[in-house]
Coordinates of C-alpha atoms in Angstrom, one line a residue:
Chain A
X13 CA 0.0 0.0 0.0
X14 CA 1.7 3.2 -0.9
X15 CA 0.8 6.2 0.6
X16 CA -1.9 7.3 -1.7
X17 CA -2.9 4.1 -3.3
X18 CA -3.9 0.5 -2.7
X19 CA -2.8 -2.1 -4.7
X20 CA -5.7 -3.9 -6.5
X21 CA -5.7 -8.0 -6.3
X22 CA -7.8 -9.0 -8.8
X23 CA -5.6 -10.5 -11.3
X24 CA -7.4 -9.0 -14.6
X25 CA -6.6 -5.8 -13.4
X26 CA -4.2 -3.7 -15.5
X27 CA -2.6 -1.2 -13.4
X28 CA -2.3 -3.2 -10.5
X29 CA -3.9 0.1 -8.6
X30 CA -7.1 0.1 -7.1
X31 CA -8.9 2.9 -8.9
X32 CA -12.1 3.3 -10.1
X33 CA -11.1 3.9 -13.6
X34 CA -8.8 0.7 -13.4
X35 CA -10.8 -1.8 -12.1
X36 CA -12.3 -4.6 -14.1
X37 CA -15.2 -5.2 -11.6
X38 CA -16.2 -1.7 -11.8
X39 CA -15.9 -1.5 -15.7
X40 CA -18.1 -3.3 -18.3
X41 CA -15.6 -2.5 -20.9
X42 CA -11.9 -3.9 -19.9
X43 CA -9.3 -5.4 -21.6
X44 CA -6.0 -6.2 -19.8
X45 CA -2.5 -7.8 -20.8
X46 CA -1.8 -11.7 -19.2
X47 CA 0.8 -14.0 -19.8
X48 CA 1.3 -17.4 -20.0
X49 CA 4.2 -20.2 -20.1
X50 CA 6.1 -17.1 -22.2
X51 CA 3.1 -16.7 -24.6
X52 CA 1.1 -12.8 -24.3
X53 CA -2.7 -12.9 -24.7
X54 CA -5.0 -9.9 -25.0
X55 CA -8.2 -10.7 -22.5
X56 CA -11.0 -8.2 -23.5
X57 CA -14.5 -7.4 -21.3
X58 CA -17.4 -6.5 -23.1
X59 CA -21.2 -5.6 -21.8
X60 CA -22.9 -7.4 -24.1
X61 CA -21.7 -10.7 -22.2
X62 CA -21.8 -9.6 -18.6
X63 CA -24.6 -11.9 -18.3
X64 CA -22.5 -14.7 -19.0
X65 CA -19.5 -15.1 -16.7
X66 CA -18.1 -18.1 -18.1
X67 CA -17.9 -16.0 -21.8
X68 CA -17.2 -12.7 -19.9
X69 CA -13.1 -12.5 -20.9
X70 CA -12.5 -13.0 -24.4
X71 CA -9.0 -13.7 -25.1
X72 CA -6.4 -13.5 -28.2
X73 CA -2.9 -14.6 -28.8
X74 CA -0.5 -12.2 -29.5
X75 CA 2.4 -12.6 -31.8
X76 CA 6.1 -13.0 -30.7
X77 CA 6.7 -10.0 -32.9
X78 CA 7.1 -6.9 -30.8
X79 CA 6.0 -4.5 -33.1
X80 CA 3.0 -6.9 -34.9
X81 CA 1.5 -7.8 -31.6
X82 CA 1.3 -3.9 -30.8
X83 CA -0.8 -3.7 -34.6
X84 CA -2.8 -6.6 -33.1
X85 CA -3.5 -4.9 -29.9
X86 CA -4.3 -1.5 -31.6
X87 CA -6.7 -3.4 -33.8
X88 CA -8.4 -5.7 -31.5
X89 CA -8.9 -3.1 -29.5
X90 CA -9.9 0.2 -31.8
X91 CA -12.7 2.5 -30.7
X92 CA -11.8 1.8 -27.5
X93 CA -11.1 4.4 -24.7
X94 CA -7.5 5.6 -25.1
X95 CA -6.9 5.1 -21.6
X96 CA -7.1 1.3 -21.7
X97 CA -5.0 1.1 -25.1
X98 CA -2.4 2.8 -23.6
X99 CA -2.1 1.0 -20.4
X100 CA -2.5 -2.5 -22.6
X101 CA 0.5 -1.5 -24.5
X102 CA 2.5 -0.2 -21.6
X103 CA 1.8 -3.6 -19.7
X104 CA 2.6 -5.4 -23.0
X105 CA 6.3 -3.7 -23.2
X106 CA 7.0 -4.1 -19.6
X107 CA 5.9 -8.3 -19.9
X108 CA 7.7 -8.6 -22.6
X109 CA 11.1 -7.3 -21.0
X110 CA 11.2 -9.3 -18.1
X111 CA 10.8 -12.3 -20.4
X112 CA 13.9 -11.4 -22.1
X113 CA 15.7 -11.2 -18.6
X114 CA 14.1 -14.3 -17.8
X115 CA 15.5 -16.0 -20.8
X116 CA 19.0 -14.5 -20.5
X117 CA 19.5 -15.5 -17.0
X118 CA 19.0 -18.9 -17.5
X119 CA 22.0 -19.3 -20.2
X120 CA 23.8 -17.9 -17.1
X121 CA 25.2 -19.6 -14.2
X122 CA 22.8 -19.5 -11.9
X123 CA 23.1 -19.3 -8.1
X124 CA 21.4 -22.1 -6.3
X125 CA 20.7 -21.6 -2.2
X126 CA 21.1 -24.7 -0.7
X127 CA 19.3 -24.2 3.0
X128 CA 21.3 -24.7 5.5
X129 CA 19.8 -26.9 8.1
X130 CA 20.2 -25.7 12.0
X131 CA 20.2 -29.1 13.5
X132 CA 22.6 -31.1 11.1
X133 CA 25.0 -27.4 11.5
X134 CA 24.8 -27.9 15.2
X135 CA 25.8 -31.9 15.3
X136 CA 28.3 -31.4 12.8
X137 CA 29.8 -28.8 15.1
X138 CA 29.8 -30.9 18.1
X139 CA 30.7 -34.1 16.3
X140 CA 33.6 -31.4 14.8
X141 CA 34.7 -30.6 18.0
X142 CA 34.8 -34.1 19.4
X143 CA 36.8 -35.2 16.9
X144 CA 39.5 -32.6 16.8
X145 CA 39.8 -33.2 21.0
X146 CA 39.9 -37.3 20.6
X147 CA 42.8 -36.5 17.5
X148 CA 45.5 -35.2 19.7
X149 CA 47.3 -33.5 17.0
X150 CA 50.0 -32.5 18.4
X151 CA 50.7 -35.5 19.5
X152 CA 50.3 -37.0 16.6
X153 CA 52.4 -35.2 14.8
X154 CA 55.4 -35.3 17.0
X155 CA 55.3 -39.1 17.6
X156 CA 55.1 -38.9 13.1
X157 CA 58.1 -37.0 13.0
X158 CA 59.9 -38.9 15.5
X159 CA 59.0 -42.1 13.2
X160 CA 60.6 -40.5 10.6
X161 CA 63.6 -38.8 12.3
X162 CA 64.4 -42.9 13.1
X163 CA 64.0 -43.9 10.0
X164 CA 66.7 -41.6 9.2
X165 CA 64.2 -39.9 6.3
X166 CA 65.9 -36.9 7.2
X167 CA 69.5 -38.1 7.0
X168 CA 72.7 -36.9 8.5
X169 CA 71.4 -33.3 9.2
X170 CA 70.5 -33.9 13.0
X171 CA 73.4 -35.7 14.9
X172 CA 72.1 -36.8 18.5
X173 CA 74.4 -38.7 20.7
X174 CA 73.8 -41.9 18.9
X175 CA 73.2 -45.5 20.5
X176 CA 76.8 -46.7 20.7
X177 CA 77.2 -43.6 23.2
X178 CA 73.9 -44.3 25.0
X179 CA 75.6 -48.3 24.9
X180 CA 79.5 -46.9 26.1
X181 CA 78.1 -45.1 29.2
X182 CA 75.8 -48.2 30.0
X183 CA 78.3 -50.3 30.0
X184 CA 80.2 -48.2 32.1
X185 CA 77.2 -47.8 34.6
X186 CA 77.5 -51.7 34.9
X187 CA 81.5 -51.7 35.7
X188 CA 80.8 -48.9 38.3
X189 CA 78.2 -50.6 40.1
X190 CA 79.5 -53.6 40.0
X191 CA 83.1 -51.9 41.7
X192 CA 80.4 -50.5 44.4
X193 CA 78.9 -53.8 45.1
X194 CA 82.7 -55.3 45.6
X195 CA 83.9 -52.5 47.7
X196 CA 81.4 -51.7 50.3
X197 CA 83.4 -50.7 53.0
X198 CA 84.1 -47.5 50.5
X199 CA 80.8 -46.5 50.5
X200 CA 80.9 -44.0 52.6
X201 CA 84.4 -42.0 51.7
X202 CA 83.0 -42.0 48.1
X203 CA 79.9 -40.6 48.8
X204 CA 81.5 -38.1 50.8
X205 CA 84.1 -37.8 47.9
X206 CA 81.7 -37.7 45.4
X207 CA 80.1 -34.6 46.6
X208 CA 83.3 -32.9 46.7
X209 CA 83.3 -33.4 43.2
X210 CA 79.7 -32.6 42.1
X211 CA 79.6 -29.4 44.2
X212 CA 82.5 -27.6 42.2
X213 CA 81.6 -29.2 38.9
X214 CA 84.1 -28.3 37.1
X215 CA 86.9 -29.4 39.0
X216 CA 87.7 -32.9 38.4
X217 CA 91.6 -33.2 39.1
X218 CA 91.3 -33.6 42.8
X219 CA 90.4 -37.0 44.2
X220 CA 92.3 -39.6 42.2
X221 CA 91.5 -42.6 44.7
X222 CA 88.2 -43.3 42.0
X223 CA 89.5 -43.9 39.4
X224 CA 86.8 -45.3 37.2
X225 CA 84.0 -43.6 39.5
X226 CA 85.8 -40.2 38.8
X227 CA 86.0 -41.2 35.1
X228 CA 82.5 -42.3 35.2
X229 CA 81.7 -38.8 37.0
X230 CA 83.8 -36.2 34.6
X231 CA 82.0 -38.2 31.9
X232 CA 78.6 -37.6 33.1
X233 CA 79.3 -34.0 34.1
X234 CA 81.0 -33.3 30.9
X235 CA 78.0 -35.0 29.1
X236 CA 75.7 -32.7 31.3
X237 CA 78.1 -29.7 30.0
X238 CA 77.6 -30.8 26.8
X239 CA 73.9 -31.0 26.7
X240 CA 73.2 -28.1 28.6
X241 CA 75.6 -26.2 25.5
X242 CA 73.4 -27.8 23.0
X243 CA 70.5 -26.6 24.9
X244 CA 71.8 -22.8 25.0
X245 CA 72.8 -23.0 21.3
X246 CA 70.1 -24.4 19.5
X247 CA 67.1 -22.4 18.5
X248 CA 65.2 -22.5 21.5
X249 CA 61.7 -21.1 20.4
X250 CA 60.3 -20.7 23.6
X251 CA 59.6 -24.5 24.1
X252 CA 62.5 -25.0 26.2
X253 CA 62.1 -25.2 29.9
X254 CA 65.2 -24.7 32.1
X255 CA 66.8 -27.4 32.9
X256 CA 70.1 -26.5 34.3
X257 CA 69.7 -25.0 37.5
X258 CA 67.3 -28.3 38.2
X259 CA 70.2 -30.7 37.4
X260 CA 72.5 -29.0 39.3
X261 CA 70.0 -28.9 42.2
X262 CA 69.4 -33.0 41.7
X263 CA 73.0 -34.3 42.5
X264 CA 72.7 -32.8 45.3
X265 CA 69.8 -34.4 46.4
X266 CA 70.4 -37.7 45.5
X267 CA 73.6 -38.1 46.7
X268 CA 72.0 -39.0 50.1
X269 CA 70.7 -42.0 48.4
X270 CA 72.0 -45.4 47.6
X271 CA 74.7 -45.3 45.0
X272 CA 72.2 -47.3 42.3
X273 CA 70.6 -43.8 42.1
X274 CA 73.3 -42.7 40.5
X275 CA 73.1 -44.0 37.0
X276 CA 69.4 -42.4 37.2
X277 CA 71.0 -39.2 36.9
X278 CA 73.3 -40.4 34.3
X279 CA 70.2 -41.4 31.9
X280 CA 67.8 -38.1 32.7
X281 CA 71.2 -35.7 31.9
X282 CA 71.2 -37.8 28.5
Chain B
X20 CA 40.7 -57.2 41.7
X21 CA 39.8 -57.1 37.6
X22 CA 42.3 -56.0 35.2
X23 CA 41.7 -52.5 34.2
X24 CA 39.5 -52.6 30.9
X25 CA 40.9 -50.3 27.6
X26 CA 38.2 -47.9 27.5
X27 CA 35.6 -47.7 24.4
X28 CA 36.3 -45.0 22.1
X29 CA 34.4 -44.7 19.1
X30 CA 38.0 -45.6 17.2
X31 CA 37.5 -48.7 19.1
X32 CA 34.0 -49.1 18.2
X33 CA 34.4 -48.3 14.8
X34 CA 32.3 -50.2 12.5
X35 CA 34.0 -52.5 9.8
X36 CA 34.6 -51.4 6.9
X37 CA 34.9 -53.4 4.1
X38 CA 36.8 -51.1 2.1
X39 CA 39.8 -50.3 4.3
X40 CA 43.3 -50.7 2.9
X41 CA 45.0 -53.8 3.1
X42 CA 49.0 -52.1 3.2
X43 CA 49.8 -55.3 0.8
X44 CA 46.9 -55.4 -1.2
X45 CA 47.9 -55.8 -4.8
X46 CA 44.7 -54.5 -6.0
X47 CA 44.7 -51.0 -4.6
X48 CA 48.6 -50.3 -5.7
X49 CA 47.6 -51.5 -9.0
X50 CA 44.9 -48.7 -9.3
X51 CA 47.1 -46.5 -7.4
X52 CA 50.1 -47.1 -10.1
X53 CA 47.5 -46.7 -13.2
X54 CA 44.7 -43.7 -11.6
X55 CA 45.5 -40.2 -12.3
X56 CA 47.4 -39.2 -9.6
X57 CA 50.4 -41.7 -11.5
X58 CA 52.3 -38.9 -13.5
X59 CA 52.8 -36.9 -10.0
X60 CA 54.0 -39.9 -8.1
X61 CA 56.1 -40.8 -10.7
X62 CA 57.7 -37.6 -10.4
X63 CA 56.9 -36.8 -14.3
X64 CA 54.9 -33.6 -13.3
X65 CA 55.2 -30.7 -11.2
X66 CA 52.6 -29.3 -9.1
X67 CA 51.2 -26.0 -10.0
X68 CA 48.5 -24.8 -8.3
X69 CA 45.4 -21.7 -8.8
X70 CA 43.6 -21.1 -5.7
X71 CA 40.3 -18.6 -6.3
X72 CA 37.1 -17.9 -5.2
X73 CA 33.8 -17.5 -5.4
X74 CA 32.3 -14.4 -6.9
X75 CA 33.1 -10.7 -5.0
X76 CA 35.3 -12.3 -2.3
X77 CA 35.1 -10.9 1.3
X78 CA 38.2 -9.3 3.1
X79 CA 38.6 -12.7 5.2
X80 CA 39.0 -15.0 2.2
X81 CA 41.0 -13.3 0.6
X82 CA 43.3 -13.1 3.2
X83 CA 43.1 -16.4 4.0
X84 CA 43.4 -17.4 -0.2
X85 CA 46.9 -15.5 0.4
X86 CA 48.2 -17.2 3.5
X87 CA 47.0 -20.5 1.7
X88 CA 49.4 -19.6 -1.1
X89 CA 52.2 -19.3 1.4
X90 CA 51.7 -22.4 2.5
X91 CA 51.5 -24.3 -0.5
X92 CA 54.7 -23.7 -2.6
X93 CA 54.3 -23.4 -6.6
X94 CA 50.5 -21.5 -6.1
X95 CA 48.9 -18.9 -7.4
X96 CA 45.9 -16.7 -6.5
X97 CA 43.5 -15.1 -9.3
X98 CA 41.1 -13.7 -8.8
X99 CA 37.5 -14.4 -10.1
X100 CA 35.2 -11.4 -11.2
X101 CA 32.3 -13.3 -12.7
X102 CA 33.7 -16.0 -14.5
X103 CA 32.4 -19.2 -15.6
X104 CA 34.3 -22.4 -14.0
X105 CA 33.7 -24.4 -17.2
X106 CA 35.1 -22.0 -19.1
X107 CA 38.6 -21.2 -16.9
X108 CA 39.1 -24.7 -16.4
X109 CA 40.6 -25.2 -20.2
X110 CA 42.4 -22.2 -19.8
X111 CA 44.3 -24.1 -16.5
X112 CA 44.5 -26.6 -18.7
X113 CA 46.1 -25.1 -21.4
X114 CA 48.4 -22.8 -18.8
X115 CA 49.6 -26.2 -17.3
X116 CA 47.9 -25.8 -13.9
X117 CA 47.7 -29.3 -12.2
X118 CA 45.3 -28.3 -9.7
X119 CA 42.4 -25.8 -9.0
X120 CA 41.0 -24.9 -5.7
X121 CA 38.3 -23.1 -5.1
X122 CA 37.0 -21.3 -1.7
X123 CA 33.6 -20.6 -1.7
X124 CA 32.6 -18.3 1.2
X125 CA 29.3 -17.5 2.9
X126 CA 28.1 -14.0 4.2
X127 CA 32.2 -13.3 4.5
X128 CA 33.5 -16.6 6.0
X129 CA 34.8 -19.2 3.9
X130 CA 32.7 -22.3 4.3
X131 CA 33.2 -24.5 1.2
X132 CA 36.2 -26.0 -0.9
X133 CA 36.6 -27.5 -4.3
X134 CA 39.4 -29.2 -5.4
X135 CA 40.3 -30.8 -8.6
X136 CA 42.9 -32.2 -10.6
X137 CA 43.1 -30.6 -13.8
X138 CA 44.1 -32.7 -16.9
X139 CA 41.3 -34.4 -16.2
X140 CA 41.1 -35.4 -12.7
X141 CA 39.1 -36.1 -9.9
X142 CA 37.1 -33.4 -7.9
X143 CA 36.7 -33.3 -4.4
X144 CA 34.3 -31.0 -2.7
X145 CA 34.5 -30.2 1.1
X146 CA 33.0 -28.2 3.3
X147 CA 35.2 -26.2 5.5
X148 CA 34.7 -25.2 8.8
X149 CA 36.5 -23.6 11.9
X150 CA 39.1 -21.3 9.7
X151 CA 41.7 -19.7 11.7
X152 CA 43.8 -17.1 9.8
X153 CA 48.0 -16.4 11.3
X154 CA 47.2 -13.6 13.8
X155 CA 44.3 -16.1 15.3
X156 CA 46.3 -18.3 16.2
X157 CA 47.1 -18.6 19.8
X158 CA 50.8 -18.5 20.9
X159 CA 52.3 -17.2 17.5
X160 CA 56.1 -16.3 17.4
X161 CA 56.5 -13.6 15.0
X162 CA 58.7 -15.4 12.9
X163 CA 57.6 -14.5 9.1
X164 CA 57.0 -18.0 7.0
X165 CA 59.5 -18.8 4.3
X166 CA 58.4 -20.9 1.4
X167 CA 59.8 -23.7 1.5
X168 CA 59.1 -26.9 0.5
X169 CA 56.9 -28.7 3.0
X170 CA 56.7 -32.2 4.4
X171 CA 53.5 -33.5 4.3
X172 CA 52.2 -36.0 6.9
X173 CA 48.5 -37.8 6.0
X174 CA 47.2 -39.5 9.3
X175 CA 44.6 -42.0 9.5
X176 CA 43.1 -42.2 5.7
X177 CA 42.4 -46.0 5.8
X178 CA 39.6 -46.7 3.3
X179 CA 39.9 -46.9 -0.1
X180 CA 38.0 -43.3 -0.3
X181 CA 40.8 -42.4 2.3
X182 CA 43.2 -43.5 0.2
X183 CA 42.5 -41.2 -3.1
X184 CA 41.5 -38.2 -1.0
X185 CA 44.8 -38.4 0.5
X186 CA 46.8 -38.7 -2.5
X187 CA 45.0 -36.1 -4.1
X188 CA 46.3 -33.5 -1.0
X189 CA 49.8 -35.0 -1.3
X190 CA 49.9 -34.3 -4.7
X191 CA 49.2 -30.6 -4.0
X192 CA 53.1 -30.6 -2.6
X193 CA 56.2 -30.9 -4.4
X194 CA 57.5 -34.0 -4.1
X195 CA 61.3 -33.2 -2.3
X196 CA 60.6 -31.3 0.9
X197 CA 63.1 -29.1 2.5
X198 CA 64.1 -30.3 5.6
X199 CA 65.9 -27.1 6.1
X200 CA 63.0 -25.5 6.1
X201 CA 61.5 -27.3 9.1
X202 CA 57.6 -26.9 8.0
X203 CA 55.0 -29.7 8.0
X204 CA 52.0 -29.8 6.9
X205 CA 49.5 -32.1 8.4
X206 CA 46.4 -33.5 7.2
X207 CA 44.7 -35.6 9.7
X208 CA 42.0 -37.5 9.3
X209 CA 39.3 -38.1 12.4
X210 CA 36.1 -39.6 12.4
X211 CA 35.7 -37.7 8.8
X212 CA 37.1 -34.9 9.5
X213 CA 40.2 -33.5 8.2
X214 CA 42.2 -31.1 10.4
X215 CA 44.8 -29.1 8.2
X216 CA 47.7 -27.9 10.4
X217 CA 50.9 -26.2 9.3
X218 CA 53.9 -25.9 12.1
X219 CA 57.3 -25.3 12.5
X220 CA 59.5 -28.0 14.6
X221 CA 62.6 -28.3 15.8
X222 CA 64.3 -31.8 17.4
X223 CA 65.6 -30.6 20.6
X224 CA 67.1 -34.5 21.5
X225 CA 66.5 -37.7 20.1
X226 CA 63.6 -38.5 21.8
X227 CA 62.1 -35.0 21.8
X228 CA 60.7 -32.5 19.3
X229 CA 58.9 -29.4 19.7
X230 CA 56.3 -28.4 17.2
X231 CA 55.0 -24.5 16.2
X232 CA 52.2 -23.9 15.0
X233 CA 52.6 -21.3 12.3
X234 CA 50.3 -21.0 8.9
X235 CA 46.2 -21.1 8.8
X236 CA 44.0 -23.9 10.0
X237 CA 41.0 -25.5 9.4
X238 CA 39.3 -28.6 9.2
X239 CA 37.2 -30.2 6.2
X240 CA 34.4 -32.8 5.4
X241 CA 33.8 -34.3 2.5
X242 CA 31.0 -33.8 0.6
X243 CA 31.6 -35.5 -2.7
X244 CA 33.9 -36.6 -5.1
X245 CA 33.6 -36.7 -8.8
X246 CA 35.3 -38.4 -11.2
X247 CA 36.1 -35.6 -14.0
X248 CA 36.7 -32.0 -13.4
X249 CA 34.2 -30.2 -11.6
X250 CA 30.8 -30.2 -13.2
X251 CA 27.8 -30.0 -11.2
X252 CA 25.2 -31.2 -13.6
X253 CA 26.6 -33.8 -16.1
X254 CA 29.7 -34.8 -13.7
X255 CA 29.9 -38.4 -12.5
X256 CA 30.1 -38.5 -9.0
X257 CA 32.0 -41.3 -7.5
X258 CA 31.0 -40.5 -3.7
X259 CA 28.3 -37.8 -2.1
X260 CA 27.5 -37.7 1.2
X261 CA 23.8 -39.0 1.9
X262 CA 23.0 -37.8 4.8
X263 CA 19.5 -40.1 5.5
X264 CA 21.8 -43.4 4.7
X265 CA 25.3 -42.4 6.0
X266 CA 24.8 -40.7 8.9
X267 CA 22.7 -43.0 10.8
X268 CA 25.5 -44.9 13.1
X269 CA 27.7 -43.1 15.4
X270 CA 30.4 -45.4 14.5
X271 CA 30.8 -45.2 11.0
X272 CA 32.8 -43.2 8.5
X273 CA 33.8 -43.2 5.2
X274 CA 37.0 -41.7 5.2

């Protein structure tokens, strides 16, 4: 409804106003242009058959010619009121147009709306969300690179203290405790020794009594050295915790333990 | 007391499915030697790739079309202003593309992706969900990405529509990844859904590596897969998503 006007919602109508002059109920004499499946036909009122509803609109086929279905339309509907021609031919021109666009849309692509649906959106979501928490990716990604990193995909670029270190200092874990177990009455000087020696940790020359647990020792604490340079030097990016002032702290800790303890330290510093 | 029981995860539960890859089965590395991912596993072609977009692309996917390109080496973006897909595919042909992607975005997000194979290839069509551009991502180091060659892990695509899905990502890579470069891309399949990750890691000891998470993510669902390039009406489709027949268990996928 505009502000002035109603719209009219009889279907014959031809201004699609509601006006007296443009209403087909209110006039005897009407004609109005209709459509159908692409095809314009002219409907026409007359008086002489309002008494006959079922004959009331008389209809005619237009051409597909612009220009001869205007002829036909100015012939079909001569003497008539020169309102009503006009307003046929103006609805004519305008039908006629948006058939065109019709037709050249279609050779387009067309856009086709697919509804979303709110309930499948929302499961798919949750099922989404499920799925991403029961994938553990990071996980799984590490544990894939370490797969690959051991079956040496990558090569000779990363070079790790390698098994037949890991195997050297094992083996020497086994002579020392095996010295221990032998020589118990020692136990206690060497403990007490052996915290002389981890407190300063880089002197190593003093107590020459040990042999093989001083060798054993410099070994771990240069391996510890070693590591902890590694650690400094590489490209930490930001996923390094700090681990040095922790090992330093641990020797001293377990020093009041059992000597077994000892190649515990050795494996965590590797 | 009982034993403790392994608790029932729907990985556990997971219905059979009859068409999961045997790692010895002669059949499916016979297709896999002859199907039309061959010339790129035979190292005979290189991967070039044209990522696009729908019509009048927002300022989110484009973005996110450009990080995409970062990530995947040998890519290009274009941009579409109207054009017909039939009609740019033979031009990729005839420019030597090997692959097309295509985002389609919704009311500014992207939400959809098409990708296809171009001499003739298969076409997959996802939809794609949960897209997190760089500066979303959560514990970023400014480090600015380099493009180099990525490795490419593919978790968990056991069926035989696993299978081509995953080759058909691989063979969006270049075949020899610098390992210089340090930069994985991940495509891991779960319950059907692919979760695309890019990171950065570093081996800090034998046992130990530490992973980055640099580059977009997001994760996709397949919707369907057709045999030749994309064509919506006259295209063979090898595989849609039904969802009043597939998506009645809990416990079974497809992927």
């Amino acid at each position: 409804r505009t502000k002035t006007q109603n719209f009219c919602r009889n279907e014959y109508n031809l201004t699609g106003l509601c006006n007296r002059s443009s209403c087909p109920l209110a006039n005897s004499q009407y004609a109005t242009i209709r459509e159908e499946k692409g095809r314009c036909y002219l409907y026409m009122k007359t008086i002489e058959r309002a008494a006959f509803p079922r004959r009331l609109w008389e209809r005619v086929l237009l051409s597909k010619n612009y220009e001869k279905a205007l002829e036909e339309i100015d012939e079909n509907l001569i003497y008539w009121p020169r309102f009503i021609r006009h307003k046929c031919k103006q609805r004519f021109t305008k039908i006629t147009q948006y058939l065109i666009r019709i037709r050249k849309l279609t050779l387009k692509r067309q856009r086709k709306l697919v509804p979303l649906r709110r309930k499948i959106e929302r499961r798919e979501n949750r099922r989404e969300e499920k799925a991403l928490i029961a994938a553990q990716l990071d996980n799984a990604i590490e544990k894939e690179l370490l797969e690959r990193l051991k079956q040496d995909t990558y090569g000779d670029i990363y070079n790790f203290p390698i098994h037949a270190f890991d195997k050297a200092l094992q083996q020497q874990d086994a002579e020392s405790e095996s010295e221990s177990d032998a020589e118990k009455e020692e136990d206690d000087e060497d403990m007490d020794k052996r915290e002389f020696v981890e407190a300063d940790d880089s002197d190593l020359s003093d107590f020459e009594d040990m042999d093989k647990l001083e060798t054993s020792s410099e070994e771990e604490q240069e391996e510890e050295e070693e590591v902890e340079k590694k650690a400094s030097h590489s490209k930490s990016k930001g996923k390094m915790p700090l681990k040095g002032p922790a090992r330093r702290k641990r020797p001293y800790i377990e020093i009041e333990y059992e000597e077994e303890t000892e190649p515990t330290t050795k494996t965590k510093a590797a | 007391a009982p034993p403790k029981a392994i608790p029932k995860t729907i990985e556990n539960q997971r219905e059979y499915d009859e068409t999961t890859v045997d790692p010895n089965d002669e059949e499916v590395a016979f297709d896999e030697a002859t199907d039309e991912f061959a010339p790129y596993f035979n190292r005979q072609t290189v991967p070039k790739i044209l990522i696009t977009t729908s019509d009048r692309p927002r300022g989110r996917t484009v973005r996110f079309c450009e990080q995409l390109s970062t990530v995947i080496p040998n890519s290009h973006v274009y941009y579409r202003r109207g054009l017909a897909l039939k009609r740019i595919i033979p031009q990729c042909i005839a420019r030597d593309f090997t692959d097309l992607m295509v985002i389609n975005e919704d009311r500014k997000i992207p939400n959809g992706l098409v990708i296809s194979h171009l001499p003739d290839g298969p076409t997959a069509h996802f939809r794609m969900s949960s897209v997190r551009l760089r500066k979303e991502i959560k514990h970023r180091q400014k480090t600015p990405v380099i493009e180099h060659i990525p490795e490419v892990i593919l978790n968990n695509f056991t069926t035989r529509l696993g299978h081509s899905i995953g080759r058909m990502f691989a063979s969006l890579f270049p075949h020899d990844p610098q390992f210089i470069g340090r930069q994985v891309a991940t495509f891991h399949n779960q319950r059907d859904y692919i979760f695309f990750r890019f990171h950065r890691y570093i081996f800090k000891s034998e046992k130990k590596v530490g992973i980055q998470e640099l580059g977009p993510r997001f994760t996709l669902k397949l919707r369907s897969l057709q045999k030749g390039t994309f064509d919506s009406k006259f295209g063979e489709y090898e595989w849609i998503h039904k969802r009043r027949e597939m998506d009645t268990s809990r416990r079974k996928f497809h992927l």
